Coordinates of N, CA and C in Angstrom, one line a residue:
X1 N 0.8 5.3 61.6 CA 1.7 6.3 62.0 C 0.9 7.4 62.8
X2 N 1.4 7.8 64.0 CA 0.6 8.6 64.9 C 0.7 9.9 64.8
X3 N -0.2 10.9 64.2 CA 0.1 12.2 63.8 C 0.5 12.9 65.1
X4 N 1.3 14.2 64.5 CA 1.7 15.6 65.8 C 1.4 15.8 66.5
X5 N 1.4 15.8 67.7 CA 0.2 17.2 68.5 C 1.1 18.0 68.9
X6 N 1.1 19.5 68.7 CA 1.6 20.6 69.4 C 0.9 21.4 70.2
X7 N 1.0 21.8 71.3 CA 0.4 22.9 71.9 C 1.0 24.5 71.9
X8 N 0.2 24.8 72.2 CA 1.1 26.3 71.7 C 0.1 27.3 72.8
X9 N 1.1 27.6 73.9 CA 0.7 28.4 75.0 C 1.5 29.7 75.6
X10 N 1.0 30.5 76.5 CA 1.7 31.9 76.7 C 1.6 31.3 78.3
X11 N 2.5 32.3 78.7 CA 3.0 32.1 80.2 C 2.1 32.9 81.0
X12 N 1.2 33.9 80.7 CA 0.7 34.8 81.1 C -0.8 34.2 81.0
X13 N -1.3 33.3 80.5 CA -2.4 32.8 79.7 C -2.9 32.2 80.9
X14 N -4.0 32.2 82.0 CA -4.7 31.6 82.6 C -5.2 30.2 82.4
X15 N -5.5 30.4 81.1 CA -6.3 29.0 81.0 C -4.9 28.4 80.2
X16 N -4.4 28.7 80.1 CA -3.0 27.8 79.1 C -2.5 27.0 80.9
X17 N -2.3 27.6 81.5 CA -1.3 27.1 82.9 C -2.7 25.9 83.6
X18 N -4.1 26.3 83.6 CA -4.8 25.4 83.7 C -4.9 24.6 83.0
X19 N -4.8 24.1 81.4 CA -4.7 23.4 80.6 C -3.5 22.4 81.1
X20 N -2.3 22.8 81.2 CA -0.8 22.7 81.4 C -1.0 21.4 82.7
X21 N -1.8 22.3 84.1 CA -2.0 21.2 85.3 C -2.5 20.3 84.8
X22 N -4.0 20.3 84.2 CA -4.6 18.9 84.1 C -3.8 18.1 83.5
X23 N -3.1 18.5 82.1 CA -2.1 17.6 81.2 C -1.2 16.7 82.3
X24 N -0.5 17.6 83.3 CA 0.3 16.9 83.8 C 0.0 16.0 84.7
X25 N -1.1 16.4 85.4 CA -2.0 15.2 86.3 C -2.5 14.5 85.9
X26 N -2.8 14.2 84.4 CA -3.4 13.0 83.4 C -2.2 12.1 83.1
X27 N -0.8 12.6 83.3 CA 0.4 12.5 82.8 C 0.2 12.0 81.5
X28 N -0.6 13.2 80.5 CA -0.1 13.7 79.2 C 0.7 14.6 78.5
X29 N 1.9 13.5 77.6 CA 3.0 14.3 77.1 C 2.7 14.7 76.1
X30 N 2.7 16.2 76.0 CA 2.5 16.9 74.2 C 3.6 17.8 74.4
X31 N 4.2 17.6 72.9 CA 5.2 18.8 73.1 C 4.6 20.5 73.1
X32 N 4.9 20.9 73.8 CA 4.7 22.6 74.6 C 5.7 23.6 73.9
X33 N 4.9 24.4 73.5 CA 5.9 25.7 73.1 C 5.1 27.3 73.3
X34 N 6.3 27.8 74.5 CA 5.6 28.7 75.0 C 5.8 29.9 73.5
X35 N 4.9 30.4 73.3 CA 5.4 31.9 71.8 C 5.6 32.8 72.8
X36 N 5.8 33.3 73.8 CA 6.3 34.3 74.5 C 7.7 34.3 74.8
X37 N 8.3 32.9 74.5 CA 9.4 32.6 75.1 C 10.4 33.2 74.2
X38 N 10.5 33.0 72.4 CA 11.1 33.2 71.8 C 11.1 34.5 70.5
X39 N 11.3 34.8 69.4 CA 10.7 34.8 68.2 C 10.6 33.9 67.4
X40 N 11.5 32.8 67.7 CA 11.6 31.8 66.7 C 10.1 30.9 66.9
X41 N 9.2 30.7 69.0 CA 8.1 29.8 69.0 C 7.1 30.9 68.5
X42 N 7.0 32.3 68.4 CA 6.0 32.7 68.0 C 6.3 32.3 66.3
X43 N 6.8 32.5 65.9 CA 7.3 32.0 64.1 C 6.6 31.0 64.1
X44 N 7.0 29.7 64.4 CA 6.4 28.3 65.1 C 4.8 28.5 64.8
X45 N 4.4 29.1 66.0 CA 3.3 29.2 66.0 C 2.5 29.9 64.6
X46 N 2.7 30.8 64.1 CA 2.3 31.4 63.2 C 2.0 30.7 62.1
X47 N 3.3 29.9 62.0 CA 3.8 29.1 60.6 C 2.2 27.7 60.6
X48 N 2.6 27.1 61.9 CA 1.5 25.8 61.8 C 0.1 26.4 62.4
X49 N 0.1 27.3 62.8 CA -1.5 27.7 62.7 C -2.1 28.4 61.4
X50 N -1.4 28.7 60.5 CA -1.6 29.1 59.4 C -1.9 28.2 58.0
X51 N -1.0 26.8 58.3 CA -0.7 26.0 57.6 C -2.1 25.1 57.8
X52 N -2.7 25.0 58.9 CA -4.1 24.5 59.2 C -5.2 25.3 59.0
X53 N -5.2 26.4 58.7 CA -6.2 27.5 58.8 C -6.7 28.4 59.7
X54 N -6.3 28.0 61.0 CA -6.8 28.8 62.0 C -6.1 30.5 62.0
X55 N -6.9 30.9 62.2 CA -6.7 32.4 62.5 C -7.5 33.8 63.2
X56 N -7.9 32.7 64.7 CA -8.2 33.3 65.7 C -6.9 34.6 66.4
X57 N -5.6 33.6 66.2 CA -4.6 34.2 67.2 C -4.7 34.1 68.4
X58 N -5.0 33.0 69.1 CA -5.6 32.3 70.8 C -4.6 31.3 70.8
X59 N -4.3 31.5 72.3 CA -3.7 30.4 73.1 C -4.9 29.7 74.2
X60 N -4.6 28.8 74.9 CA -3.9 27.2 74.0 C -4.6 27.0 72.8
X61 N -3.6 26.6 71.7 CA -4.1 25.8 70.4 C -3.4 24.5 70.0
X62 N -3.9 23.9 70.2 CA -3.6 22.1 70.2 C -3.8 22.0 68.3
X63 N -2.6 22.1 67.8 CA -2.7 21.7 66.2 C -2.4 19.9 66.3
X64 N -3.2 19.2 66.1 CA -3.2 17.9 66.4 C -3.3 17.5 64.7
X65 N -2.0 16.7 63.9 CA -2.5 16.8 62.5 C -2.6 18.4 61.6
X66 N -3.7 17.8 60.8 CA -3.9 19.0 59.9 C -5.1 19.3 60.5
X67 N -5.6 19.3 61.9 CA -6.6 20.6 62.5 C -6.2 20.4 63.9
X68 N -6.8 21.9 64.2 CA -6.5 22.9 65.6 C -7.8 22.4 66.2
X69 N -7.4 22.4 67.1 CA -8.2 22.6 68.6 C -8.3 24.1 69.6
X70 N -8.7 25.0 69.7 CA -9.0 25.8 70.5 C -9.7 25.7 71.4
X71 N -8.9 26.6 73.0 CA -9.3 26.7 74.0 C -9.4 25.0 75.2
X72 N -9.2 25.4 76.3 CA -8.7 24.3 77.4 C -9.6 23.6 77.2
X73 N -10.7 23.5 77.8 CA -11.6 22.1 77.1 C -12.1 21.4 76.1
X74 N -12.0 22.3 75.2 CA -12.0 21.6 73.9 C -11.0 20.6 73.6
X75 N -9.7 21.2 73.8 CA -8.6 20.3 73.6 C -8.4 19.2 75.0
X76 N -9.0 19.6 76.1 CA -9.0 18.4 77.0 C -10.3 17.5 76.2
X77 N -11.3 17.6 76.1 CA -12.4 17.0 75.2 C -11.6 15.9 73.7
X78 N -10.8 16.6 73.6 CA -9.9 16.5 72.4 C -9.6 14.8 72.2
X79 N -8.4 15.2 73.5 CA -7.6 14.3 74.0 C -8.4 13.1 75.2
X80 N -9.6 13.2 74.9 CA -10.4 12.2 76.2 C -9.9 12.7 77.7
X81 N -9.5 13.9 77.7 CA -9.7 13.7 79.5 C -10.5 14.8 79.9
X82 N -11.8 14.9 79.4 CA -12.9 15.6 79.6 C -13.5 15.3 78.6
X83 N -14.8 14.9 79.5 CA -16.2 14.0 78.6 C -16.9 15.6 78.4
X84 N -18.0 15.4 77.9 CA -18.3 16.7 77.1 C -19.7 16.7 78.7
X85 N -19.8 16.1 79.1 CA -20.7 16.3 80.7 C -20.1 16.5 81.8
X86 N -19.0 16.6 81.7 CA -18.5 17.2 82.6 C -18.3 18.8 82.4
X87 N -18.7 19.6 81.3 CA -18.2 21.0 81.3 C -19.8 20.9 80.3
X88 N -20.7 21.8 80.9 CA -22.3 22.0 80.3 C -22.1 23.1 79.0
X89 N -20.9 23.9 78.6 CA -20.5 25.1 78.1 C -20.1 24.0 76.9
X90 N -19.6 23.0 76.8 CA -19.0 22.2 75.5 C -20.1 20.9 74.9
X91 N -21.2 21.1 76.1 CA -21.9 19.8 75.8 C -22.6 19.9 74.6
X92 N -22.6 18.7 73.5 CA -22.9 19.0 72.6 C -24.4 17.7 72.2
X93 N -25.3 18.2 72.1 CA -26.2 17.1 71.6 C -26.9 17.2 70.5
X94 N -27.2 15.8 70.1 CA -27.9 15.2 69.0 C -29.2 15.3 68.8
X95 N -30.1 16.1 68.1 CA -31.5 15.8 67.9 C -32.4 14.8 67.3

């Protein structure tokens, strides 16, 4: 069974609307919910970032399952459409 992914982005968010392009030029479907749009997606948001433990209060947050992903490359890293050499700020190595 293939777990959730939700994104959870603001309209005003820079890196949420660059997150948003690459998604769509990878033509990756995650369901989107903007919290600015509603009370009910900020509720949303609150409810399953809470429920995972995160409690930064940052957009984009990719709750994928029972853990979050923060911030656009992370969650592109996430989802395989950014290798961790392509961005030197995420690269992570082994000693």
């Amino acid at each position: 069974m293939a777990t959730s992914k939700t994104l959870f982005v603001s309209e005003t968010c820079i890196h949420c609307q660059r997150l948003e392009t690459a998604l769509q030029k990878s033509g990756t479907k995650i369901e989107t919910i903007d919290i600015t749009q509603s009370p009910q997606n900020l509720a949303a948001y609150i409810d399953q970032a809470t429920a995972v433990g995160y409690q930064n209060g940052g957009v984009p947050l990719l709750i994928d399952g029972q853990a979050y992903i923060e911030g656009t490359d992370p969650i592109l890293q996430h989802l395989g459409l950014l290798t961790a050499t392509e961005n030197e700020s995420t690269t992570l190595t082994k000693e």
